[in-house]
JSON list of C-alpha atoms in Angstrom, two decimals:
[
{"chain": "A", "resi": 17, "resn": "UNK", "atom": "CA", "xyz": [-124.11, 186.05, 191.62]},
{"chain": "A", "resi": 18, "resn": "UNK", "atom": "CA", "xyz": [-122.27, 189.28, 191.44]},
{"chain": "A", "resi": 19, "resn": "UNK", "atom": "CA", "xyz": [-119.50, 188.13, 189.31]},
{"chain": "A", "resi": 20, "resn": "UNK", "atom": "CA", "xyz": [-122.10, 187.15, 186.59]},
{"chain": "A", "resi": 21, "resn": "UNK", "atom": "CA", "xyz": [-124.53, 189.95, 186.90]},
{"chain": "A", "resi": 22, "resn": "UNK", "atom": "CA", "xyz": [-121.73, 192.46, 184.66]},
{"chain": "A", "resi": 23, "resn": "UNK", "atom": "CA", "xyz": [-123.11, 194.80, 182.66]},
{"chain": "A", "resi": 24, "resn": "UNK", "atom": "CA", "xyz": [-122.66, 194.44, 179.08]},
{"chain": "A", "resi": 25, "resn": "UNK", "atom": "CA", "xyz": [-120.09, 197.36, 179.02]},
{"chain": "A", "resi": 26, "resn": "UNK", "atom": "CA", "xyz": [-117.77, 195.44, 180.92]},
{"chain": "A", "resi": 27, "resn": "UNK", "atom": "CA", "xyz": [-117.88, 192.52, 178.52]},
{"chain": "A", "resi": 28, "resn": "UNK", "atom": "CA", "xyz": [-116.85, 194.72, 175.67]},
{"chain": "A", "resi": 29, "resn": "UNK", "atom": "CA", "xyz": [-114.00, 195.95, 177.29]},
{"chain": "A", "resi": 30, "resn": "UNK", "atom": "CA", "xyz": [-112.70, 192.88, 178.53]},
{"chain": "A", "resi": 31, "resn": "UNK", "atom": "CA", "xyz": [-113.55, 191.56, 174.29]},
{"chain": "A", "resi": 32, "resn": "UNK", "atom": "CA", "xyz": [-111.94, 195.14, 173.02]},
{"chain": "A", "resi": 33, "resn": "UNK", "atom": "CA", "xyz": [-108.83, 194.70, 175.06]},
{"chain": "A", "resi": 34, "resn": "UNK", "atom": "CA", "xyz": [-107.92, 190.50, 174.22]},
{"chain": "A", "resi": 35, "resn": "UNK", "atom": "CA", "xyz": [-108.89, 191.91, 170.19]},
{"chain": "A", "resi": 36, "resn": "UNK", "atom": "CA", "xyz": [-106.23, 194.41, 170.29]},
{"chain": "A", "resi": 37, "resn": "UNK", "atom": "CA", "xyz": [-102.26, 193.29, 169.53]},
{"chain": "A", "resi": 38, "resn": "UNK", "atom": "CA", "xyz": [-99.96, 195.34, 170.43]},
{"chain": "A", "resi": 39, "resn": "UNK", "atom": "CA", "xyz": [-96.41, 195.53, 168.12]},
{"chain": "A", "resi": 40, "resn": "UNK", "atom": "CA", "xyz": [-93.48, 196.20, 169.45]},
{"chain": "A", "resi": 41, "resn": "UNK", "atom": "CA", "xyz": [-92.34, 199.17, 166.77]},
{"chain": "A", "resi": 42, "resn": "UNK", "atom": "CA", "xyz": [-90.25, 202.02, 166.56]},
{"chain": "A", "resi": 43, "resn": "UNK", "atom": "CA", "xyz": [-92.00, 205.22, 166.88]},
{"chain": "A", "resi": 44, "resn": "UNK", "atom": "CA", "xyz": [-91.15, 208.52, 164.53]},
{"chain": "A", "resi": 45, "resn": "UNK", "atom": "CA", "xyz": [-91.57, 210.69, 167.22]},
{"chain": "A", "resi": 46, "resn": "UNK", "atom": "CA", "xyz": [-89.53, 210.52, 170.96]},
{"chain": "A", "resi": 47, "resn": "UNK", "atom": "CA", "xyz": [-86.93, 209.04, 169.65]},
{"chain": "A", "resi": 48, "resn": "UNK", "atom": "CA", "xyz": [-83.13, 209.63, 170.70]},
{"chain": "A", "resi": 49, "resn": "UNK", "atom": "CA", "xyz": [-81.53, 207.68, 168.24]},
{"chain": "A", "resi": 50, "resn": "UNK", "atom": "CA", "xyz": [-82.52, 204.92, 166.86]},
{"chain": "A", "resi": 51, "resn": "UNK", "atom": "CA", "xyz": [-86.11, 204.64, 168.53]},
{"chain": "A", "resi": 52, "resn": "UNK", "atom": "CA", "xyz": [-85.36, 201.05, 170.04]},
{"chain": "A", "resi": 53, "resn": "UNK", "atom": "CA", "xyz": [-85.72, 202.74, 173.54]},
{"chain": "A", "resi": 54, "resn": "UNK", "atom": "CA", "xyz": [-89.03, 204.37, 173.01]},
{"chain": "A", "resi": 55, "resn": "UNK", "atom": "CA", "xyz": [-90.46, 201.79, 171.55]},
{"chain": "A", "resi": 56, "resn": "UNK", "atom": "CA", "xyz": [-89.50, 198.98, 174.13]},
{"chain": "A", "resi": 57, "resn": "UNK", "atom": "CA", "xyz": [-91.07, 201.63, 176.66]},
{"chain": "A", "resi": 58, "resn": "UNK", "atom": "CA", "xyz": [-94.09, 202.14, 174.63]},
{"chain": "A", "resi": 59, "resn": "UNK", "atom": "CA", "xyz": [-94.65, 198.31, 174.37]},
{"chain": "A", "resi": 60, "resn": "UNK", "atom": "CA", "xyz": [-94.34, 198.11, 178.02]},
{"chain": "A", "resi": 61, "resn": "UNK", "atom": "CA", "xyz": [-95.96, 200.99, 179.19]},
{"chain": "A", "resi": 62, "resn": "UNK", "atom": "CA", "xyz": [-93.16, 202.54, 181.09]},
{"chain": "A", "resi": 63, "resn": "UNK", "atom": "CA", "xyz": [-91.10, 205.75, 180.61]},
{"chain": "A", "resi": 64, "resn": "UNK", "atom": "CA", "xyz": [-88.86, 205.74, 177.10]},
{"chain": "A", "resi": 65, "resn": "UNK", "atom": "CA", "xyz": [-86.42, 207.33, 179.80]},
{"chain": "A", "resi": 66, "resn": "UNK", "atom": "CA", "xyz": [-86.08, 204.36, 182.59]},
{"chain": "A", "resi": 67, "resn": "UNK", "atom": "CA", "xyz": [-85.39, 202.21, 179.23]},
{"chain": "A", "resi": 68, "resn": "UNK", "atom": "CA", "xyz": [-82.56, 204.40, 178.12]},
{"chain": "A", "resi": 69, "resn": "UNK", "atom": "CA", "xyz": [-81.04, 204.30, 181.54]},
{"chain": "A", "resi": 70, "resn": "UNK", "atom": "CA", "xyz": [-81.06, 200.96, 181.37]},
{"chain": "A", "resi": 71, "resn": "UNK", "atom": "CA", "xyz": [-79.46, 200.40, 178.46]},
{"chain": "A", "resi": 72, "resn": "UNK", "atom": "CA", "xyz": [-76.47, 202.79, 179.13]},
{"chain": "A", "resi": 73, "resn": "UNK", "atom": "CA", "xyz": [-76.47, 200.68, 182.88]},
{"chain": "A", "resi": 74, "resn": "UNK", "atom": "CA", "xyz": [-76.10, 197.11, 180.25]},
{"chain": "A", "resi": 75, "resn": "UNK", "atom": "CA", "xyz": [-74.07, 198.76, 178.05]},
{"chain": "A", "resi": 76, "resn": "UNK", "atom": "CA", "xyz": [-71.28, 199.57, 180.97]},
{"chain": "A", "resi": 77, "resn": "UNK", "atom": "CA", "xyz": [-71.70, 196.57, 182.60]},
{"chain": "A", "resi": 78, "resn": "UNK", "atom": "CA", "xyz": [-71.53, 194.31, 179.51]},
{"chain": "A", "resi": 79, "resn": "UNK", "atom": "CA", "xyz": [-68.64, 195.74, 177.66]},
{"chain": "A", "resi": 80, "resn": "UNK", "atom": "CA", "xyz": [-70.23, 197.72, 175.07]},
{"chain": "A", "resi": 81, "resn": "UNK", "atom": "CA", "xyz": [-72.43, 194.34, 174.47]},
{"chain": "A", "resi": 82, "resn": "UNK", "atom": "CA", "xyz": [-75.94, 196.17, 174.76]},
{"chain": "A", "resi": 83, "resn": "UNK", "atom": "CA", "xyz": [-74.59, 198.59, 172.16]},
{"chain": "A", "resi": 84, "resn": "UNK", "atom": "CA", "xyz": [-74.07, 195.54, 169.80]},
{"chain": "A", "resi": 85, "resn": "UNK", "atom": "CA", "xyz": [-78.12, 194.04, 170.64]},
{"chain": "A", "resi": 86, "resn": "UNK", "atom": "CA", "xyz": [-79.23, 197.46, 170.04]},
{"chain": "A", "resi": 87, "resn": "UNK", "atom": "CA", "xyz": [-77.79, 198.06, 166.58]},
{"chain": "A", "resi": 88, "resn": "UNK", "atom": "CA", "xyz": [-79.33, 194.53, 165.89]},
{"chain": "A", "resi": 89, "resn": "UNK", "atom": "CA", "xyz": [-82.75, 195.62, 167.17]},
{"chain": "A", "resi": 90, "resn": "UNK", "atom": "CA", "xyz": [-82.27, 198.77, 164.79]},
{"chain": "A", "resi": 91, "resn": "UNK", "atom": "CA", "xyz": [-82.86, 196.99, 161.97]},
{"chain": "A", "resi": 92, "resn": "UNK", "atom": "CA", "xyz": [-84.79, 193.93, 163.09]},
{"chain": "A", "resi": 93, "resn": "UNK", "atom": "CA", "xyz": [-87.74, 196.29, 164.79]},
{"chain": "A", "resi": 94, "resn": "UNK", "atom": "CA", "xyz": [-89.82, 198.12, 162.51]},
{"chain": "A", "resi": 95, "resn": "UNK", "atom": "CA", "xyz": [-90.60, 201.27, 162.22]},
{"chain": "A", "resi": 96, "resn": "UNK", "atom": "CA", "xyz": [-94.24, 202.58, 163.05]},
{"chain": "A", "resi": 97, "resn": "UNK", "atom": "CA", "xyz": [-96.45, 204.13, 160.44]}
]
């Protein structure tokens, strides 16, 4: 059967990647402000950027309410090592 006949490289990357966790932090470095931004991008693998943009687009169309969860995610996200 080919789906059973995987090397044994392919079984330690499929073991390697469900062993590491990834944390949503907020990195030191590529940060505008506060960092939320980078590291929401970070934790999703997009551009820190598209995340910002999005943001201002909530923060417009919510009032200023985006600005509020962001503050709140300040200080609730930590800060990377």
């Amino acid at each position: 059967d080919v789906e059973r006949s995987r090397g044994l490289g392919d079984v330690y990357k499929r073991q390697h990647k469900m062993n590491t966790i990834k944390k949503l932090t907020r990195p030191r470095n590529g940060r505008m402000l506060g960092g939320v931004c980078a590291g929401i991008g970070e934790y999703l693998g997009i551009d820190p950027t598209v995340v910002r943009i999005i943001c201002v687009l909530l923060s417009i169309g919510t009032i200023g309410l985006a600005l509020l969860v962001y503050l709140v995610l300040c200080f609730v996200i930590p800060e990377s090592y």
